[in-house]
PDB file of N, CA, C and O in Angstrom:
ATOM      1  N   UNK A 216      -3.921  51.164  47.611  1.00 69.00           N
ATOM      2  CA  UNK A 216      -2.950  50.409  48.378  1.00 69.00           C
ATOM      3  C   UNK A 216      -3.652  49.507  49.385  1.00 69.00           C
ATOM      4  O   UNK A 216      -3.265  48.352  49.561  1.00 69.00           O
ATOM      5  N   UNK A 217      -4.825  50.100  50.138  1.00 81.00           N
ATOM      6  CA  UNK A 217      -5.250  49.468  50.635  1.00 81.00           C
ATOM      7  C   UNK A 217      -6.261  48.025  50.301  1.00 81.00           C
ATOM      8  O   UNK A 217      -6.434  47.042  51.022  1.00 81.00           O
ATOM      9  N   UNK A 218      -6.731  48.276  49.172  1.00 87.00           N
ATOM     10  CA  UNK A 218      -7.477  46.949  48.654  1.00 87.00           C
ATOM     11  C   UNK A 218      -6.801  45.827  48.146  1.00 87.00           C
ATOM     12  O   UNK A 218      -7.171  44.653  48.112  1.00 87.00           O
ATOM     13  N   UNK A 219      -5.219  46.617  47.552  1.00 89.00           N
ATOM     14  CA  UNK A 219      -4.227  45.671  47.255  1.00 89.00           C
ATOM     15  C   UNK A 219      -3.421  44.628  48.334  1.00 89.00           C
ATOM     16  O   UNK A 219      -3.144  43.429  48.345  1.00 89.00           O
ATOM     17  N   UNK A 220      -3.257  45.530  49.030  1.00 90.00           N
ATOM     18  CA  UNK A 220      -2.516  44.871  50.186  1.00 90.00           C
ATOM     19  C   UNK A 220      -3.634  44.044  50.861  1.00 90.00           C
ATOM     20  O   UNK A 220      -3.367  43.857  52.048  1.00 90.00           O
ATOM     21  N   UNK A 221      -4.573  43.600  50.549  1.00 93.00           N
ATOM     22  CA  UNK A 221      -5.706  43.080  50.957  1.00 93.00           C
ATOM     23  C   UNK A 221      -5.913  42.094  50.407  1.00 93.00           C
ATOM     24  O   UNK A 221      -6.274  41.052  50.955  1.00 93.00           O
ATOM     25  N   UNK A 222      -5.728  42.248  49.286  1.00 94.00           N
ATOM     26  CA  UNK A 222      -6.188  40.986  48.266  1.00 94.00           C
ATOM     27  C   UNK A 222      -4.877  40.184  47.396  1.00 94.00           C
ATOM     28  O   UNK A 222      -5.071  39.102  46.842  1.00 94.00           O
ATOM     29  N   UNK A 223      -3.775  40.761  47.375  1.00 95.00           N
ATOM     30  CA  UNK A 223      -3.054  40.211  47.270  1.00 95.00           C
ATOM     31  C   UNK A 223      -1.904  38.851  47.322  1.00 95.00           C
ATOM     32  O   UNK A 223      -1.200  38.127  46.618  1.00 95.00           O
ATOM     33  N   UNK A 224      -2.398  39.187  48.972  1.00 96.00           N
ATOM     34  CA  UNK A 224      -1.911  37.341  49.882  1.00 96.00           C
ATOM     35  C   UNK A 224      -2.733  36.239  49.685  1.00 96.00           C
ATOM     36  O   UNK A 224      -2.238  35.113  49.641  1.00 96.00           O
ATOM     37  N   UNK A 225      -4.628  36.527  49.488  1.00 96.00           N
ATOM     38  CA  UNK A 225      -5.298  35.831  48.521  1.00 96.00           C
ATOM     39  C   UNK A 225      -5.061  34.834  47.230  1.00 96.00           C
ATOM     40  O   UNK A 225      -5.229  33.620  47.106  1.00 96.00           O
ATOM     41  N   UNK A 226      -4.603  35.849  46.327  1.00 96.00           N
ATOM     42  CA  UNK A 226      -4.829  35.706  45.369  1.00 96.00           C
ATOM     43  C   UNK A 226      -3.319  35.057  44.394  1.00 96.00           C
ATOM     44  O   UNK A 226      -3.051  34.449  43.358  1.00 96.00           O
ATOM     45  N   UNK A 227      -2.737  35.625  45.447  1.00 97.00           N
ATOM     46  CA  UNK A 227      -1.280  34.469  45.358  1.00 97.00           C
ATOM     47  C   UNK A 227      -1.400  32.944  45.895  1.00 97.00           C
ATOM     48  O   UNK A 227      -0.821  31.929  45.506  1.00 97.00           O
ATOM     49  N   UNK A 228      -2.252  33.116  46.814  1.00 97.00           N
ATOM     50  CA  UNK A 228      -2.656  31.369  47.582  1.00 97.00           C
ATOM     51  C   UNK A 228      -3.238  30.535  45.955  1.00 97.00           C
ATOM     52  O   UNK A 228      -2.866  29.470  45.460  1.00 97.00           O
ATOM     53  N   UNK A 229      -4.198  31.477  45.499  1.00 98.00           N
ATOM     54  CA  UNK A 229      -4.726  30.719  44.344  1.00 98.00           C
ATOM     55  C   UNK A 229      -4.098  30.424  43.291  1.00 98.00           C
ATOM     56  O   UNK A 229      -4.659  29.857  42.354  1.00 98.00           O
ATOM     57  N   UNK A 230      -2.418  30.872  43.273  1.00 98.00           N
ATOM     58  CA  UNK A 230      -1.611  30.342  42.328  1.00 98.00           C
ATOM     59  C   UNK A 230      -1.434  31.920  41.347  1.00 98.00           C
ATOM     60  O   UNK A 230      -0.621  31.819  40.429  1.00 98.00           O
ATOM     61  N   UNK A 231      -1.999  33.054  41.464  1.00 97.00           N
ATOM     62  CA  UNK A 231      -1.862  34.188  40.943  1.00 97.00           C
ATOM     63  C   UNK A 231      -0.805  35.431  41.038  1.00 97.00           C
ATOM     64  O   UNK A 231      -0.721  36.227  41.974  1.00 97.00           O
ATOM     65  N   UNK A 232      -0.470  35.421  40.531  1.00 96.00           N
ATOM     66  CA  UNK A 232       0.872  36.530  40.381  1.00 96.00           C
ATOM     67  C   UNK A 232       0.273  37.891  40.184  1.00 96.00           C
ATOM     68  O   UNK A 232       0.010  38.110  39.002  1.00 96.00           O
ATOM     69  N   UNK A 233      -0.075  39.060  41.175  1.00 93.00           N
ATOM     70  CA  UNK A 233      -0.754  39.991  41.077  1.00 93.00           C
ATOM     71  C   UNK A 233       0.531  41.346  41.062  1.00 93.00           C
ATOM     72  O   UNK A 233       1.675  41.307  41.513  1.00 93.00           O
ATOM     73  N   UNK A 234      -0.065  42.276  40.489  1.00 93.00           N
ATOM     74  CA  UNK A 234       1.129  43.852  40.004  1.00 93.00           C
ATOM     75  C   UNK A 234      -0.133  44.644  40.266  1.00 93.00           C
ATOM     76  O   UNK A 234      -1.190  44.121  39.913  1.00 93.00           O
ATOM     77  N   UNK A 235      -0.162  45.738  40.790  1.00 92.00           N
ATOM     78  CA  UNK A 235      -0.731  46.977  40.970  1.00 92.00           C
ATOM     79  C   UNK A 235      -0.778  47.643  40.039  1.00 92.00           C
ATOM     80  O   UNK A 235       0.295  48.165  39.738  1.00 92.00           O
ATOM     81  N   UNK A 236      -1.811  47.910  39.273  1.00 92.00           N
ATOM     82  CA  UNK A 236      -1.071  48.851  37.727  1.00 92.00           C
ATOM     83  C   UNK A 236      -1.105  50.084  37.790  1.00 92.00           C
ATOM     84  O   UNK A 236      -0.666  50.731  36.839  1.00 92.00           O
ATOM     85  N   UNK A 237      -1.743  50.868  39.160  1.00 93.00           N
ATOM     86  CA  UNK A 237      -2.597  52.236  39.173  1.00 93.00           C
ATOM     87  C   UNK A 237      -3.888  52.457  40.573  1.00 93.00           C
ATOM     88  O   UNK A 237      -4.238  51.759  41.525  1.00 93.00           O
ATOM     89  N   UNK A 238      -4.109  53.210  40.275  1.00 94.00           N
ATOM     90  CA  UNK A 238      -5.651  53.064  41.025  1.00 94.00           C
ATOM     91  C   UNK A 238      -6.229  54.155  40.587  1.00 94.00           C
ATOM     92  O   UNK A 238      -5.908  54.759  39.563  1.00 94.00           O
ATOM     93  N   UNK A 239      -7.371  54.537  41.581  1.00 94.00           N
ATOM     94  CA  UNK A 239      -8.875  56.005  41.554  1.00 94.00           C
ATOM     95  C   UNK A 239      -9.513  55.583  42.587  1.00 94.00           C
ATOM     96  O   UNK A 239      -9.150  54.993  43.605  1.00 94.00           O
ATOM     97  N   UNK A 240     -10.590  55.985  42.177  1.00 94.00           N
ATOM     98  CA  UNK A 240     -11.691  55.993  42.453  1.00 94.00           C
ATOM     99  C   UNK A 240     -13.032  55.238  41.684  1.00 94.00           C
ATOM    100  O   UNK A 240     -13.093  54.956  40.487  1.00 94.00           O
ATOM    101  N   UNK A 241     -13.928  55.031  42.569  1.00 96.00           N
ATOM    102  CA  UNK A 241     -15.590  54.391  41.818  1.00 96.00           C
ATOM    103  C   UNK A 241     -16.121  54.999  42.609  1.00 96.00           C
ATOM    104  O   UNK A 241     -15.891  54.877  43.812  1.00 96.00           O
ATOM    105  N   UNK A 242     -17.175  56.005  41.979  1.00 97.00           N
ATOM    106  CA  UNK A 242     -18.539  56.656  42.681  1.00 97.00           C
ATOM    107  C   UNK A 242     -19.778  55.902  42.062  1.00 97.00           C
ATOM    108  O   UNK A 242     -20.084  56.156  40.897  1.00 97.00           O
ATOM    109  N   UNK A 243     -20.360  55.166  42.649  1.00 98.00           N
ATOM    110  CA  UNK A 243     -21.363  54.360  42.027  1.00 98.00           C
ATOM    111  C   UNK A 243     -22.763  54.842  42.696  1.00 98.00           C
ATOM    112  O   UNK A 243     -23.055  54.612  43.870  1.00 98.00           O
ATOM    113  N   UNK A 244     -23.835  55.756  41.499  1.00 98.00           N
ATOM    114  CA  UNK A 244     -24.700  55.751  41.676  1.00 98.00           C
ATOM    115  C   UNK A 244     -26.152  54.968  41.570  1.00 98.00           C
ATOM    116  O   UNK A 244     -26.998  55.421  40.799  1.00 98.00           O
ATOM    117  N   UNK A 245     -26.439  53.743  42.384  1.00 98.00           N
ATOM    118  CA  UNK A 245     -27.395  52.576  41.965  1.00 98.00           C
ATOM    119  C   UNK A 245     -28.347  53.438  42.063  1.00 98.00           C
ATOM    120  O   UNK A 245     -27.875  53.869  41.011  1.00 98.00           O
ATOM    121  N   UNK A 246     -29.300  54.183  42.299  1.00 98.00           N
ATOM    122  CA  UNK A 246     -30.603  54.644  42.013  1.00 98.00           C
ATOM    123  C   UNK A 246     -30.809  55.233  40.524  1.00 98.00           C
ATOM    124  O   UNK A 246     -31.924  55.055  40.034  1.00 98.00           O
ATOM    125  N   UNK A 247     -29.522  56.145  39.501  1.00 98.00           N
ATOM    126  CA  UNK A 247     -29.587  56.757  38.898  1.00 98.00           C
ATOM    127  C   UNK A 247     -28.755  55.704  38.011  1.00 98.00           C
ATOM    128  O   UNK A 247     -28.430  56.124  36.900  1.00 98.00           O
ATOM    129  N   UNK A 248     -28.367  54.404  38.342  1.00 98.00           N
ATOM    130  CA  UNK A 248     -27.317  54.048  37.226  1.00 98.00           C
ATOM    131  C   UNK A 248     -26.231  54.267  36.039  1.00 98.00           C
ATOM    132  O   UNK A 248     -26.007  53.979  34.863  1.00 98.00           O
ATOM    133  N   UNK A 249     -25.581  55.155  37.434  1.00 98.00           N
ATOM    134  CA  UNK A 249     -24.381  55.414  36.691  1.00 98.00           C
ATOM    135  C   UNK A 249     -22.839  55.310  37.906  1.00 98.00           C
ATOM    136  O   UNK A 249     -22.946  55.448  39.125  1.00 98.00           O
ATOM    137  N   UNK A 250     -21.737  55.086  37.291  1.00 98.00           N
ATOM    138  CA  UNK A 250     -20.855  55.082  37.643  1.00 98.00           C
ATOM    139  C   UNK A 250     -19.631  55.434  37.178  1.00 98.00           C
ATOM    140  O   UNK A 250     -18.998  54.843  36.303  1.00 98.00           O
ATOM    141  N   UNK A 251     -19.330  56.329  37.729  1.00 98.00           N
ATOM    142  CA  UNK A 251     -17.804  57.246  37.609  1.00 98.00           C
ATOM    143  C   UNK A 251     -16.515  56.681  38.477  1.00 98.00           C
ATOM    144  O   UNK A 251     -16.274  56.239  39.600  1.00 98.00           O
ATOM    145  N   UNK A 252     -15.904  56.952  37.343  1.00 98.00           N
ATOM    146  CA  UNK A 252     -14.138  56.373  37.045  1.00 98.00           C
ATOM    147  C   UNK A 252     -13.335  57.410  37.588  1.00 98.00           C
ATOM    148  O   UNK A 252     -13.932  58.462  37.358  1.00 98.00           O
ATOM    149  N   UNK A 253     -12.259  57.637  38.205  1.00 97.00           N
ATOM    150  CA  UNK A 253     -11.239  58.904  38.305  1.00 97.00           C
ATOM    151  C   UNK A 253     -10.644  59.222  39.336  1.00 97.00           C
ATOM    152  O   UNK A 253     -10.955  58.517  40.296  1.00 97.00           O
ATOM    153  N   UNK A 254     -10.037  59.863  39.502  1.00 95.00           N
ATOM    154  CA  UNK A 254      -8.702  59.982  40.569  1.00 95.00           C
ATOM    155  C   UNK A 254      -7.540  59.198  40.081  1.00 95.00           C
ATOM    156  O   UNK A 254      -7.301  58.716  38.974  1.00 95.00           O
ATOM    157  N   UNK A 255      -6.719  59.196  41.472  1.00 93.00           N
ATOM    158  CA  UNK A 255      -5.385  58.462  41.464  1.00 93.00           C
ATOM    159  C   UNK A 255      -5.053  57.648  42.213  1.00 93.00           C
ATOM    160  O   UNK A 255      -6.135  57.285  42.673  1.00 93.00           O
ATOM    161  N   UNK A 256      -4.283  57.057  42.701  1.00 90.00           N
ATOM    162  CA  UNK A 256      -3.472  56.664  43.865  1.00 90.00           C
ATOM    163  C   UNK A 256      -2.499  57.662  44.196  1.00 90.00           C
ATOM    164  O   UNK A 256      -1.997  58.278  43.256  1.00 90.00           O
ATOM    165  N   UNK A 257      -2.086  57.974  45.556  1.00 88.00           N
ATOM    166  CA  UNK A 257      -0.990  58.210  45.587  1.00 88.00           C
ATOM    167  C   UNK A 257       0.381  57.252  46.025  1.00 88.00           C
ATOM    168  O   UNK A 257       1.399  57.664  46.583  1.00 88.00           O
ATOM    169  N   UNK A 258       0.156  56.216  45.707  1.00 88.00           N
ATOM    170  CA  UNK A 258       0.927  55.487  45.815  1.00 88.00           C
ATOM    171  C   UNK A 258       1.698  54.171  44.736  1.00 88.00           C
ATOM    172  O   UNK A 258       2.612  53.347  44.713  1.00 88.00           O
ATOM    173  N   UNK A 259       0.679  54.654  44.023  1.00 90.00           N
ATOM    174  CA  UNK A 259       0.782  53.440  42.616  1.00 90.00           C
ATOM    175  C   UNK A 259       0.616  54.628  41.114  1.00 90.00           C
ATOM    176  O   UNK A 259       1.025  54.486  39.961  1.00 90.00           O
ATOM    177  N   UNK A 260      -0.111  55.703  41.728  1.00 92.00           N
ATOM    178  CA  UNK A 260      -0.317  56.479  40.340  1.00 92.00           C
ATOM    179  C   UNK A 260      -2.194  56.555  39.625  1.00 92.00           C
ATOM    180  O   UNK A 260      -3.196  56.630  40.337  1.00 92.00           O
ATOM    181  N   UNK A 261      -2.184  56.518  38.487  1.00 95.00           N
ATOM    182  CA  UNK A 261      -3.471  56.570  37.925  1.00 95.00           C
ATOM    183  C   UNK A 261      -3.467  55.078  37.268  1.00 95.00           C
ATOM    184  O   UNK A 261      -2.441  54.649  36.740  1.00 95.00           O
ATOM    185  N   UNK A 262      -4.577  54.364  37.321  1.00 95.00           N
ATOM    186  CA  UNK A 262      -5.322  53.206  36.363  1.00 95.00           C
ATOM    187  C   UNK A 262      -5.338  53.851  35.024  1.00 95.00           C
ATOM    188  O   UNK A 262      -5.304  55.044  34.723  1.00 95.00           O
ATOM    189  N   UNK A 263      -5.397  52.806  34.311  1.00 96.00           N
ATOM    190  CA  UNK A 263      -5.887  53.120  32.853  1.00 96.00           C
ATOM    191  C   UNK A 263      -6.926  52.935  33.218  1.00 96.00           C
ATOM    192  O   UNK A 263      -7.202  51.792  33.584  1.00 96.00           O
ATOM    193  N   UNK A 264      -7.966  54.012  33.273  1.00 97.00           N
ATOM    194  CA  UNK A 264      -9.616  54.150  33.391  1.00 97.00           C
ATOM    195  C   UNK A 264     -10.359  53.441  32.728  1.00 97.00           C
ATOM    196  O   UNK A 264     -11.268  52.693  33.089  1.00 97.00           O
ATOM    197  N   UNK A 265      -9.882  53.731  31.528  1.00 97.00           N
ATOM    198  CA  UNK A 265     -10.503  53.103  29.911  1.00 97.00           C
ATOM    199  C   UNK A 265     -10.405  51.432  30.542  1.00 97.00           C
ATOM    200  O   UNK A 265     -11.470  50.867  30.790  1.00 97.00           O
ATOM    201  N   UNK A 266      -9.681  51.027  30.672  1.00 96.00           N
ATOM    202  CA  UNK A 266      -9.489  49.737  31.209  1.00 96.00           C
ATOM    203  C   UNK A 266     -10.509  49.117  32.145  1.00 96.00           C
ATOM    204  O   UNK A 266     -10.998  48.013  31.906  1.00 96.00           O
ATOM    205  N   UNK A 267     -10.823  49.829  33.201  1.00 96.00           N
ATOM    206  CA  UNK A 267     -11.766  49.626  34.487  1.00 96.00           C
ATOM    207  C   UNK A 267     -13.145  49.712  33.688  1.00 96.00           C
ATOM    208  O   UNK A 267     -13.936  48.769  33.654  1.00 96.00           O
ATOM    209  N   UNK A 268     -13.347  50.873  33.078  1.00 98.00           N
ATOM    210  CA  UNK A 268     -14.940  51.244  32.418  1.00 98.00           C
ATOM    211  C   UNK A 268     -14.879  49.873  31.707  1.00 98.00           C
ATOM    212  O   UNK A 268     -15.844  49.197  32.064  1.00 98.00           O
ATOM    213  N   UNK A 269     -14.271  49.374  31.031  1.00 97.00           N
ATOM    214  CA  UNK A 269     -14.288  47.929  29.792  1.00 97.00           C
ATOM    215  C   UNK A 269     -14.860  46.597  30.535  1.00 97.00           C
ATOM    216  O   UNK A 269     -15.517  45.665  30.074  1.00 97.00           O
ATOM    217  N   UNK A 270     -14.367  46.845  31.872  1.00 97.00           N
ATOM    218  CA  UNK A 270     -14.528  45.799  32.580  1.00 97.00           C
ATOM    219  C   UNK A 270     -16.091  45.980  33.539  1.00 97.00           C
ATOM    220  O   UNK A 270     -16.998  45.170  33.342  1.00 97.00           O
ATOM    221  N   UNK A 271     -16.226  46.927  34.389  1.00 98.00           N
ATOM    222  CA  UNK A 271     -17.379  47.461  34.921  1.00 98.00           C
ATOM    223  C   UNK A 271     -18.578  47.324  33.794  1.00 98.00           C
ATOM    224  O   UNK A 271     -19.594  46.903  34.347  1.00 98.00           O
ATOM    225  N   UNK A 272     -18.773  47.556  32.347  1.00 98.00           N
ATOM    226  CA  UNK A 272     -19.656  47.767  31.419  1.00 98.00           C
ATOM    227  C   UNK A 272     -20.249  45.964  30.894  1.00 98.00           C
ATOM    228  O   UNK A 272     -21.236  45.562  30.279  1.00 98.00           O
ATOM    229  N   UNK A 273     -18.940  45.215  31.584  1.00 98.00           N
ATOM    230  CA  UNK A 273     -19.500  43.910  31.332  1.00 98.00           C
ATOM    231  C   UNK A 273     -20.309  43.332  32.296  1.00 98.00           C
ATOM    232  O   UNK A 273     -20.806  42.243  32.011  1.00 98.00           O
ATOM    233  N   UNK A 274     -20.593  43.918  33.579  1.00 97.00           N
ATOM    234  CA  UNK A 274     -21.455  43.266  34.630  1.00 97.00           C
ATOM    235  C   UNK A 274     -22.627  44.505  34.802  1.00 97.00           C
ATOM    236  O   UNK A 274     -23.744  44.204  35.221  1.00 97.00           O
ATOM    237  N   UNK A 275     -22.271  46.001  34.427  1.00 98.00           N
ATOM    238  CA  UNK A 275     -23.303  46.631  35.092  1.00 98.00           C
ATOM    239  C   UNK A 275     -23.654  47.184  33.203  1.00 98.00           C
ATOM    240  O   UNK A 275     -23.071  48.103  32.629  1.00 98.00           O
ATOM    241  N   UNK A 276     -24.611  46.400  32.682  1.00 98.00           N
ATOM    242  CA  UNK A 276     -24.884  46.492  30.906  1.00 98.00           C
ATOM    243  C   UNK A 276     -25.834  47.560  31.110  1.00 98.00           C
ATOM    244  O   UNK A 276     -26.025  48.197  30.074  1.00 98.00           O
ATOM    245  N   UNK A 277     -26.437  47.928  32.025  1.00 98.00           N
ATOM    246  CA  UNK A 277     -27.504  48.829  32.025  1.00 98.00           C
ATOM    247  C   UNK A 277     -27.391  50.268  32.520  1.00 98.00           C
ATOM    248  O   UNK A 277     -28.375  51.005  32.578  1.00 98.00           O
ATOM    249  N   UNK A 278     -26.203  50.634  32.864  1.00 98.00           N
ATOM    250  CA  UNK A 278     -25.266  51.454  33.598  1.00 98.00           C
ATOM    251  C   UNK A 278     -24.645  52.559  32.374  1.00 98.00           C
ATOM    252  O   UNK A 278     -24.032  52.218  31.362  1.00 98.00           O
ATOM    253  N   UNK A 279     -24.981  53.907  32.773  1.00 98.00           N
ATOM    254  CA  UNK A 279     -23.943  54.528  32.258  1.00 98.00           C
ATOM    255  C   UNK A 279     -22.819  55.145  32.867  1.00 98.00           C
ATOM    256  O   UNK A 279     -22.771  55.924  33.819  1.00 98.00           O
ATOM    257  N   UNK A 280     -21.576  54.475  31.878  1.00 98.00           N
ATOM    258  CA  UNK A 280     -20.508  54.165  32.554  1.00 98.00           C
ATOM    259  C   UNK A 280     -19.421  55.153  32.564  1.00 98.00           C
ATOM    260  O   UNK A 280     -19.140  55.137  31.366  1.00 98.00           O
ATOM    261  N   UNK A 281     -18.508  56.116  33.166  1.00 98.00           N
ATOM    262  CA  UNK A 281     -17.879  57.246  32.484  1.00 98.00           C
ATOM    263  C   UNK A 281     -16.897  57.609  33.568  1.00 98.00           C
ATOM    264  O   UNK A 281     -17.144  57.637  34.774  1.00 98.00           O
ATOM    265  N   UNK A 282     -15.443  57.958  32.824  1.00 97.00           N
ATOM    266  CA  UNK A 282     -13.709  58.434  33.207  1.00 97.00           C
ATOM    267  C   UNK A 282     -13.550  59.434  33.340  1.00 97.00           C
ATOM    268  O   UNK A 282     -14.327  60.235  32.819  1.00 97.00           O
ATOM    269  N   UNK A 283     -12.283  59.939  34.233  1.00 95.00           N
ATOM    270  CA  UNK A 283     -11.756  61.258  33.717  1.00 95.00           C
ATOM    271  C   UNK A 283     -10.848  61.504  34.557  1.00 95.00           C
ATOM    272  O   UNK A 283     -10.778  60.534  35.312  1.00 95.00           O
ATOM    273  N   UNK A 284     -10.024  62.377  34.868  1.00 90.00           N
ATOM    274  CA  UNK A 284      -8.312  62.206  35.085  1.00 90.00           C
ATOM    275  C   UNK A 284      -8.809  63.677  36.213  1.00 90.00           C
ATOM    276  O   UNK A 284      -8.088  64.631  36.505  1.00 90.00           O
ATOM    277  N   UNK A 285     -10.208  63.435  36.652  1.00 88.00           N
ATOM    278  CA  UNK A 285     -10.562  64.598  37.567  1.00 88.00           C
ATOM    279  C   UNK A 285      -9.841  63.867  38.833  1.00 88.00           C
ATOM    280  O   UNK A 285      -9.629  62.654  38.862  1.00 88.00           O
ATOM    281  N   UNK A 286      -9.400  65.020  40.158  1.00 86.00           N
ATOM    282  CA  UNK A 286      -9.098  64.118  41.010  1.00 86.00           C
ATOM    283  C   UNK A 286     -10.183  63.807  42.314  1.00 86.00           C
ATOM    284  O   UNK A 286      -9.974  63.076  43.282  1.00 86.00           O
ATOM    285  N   UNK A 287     -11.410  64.613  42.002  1.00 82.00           N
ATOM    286  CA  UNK A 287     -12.666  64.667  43.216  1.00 82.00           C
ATOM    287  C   UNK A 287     -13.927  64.220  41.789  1.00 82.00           C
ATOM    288  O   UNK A 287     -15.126  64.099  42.041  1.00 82.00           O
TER     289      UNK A 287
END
């Protein structure tokens, strides 16, 4: 909620029509290159994870990348 409500008034200036689909979490380990997907919102619900990893795997190619519907 909070990154939304953040970026939102943004990204409407730029002509963008933004929807919340979900949220989690990102634990990003840069020394060990890896980064974990998971949690919820409590306010929007869960992301499609699978979705976020698809997108994260296109900028961090060297990264192993990984989900799960854990909530810590």
């Amino acid at each position: 909620d909070h990154i939304f409500e953040k970026v939102n008034p943004e990204m409407e200036k730029l002509g963008y029509e933004c929807k919340c689909l979900g949220g989690g979490k990102i634990d990003h380990n840069s020394k060990e290159k890896k980064i974990r997907v998971f949690g919820l919102s409590t306010g929007y619900g869960k992301a499609d994870h699978a979705v976020t990893v698809e997108i994260l795997k296109k900028v961090y190619t060297d990264y192993e990348i990984t989900w799960s519907d854990d909530k810590k």
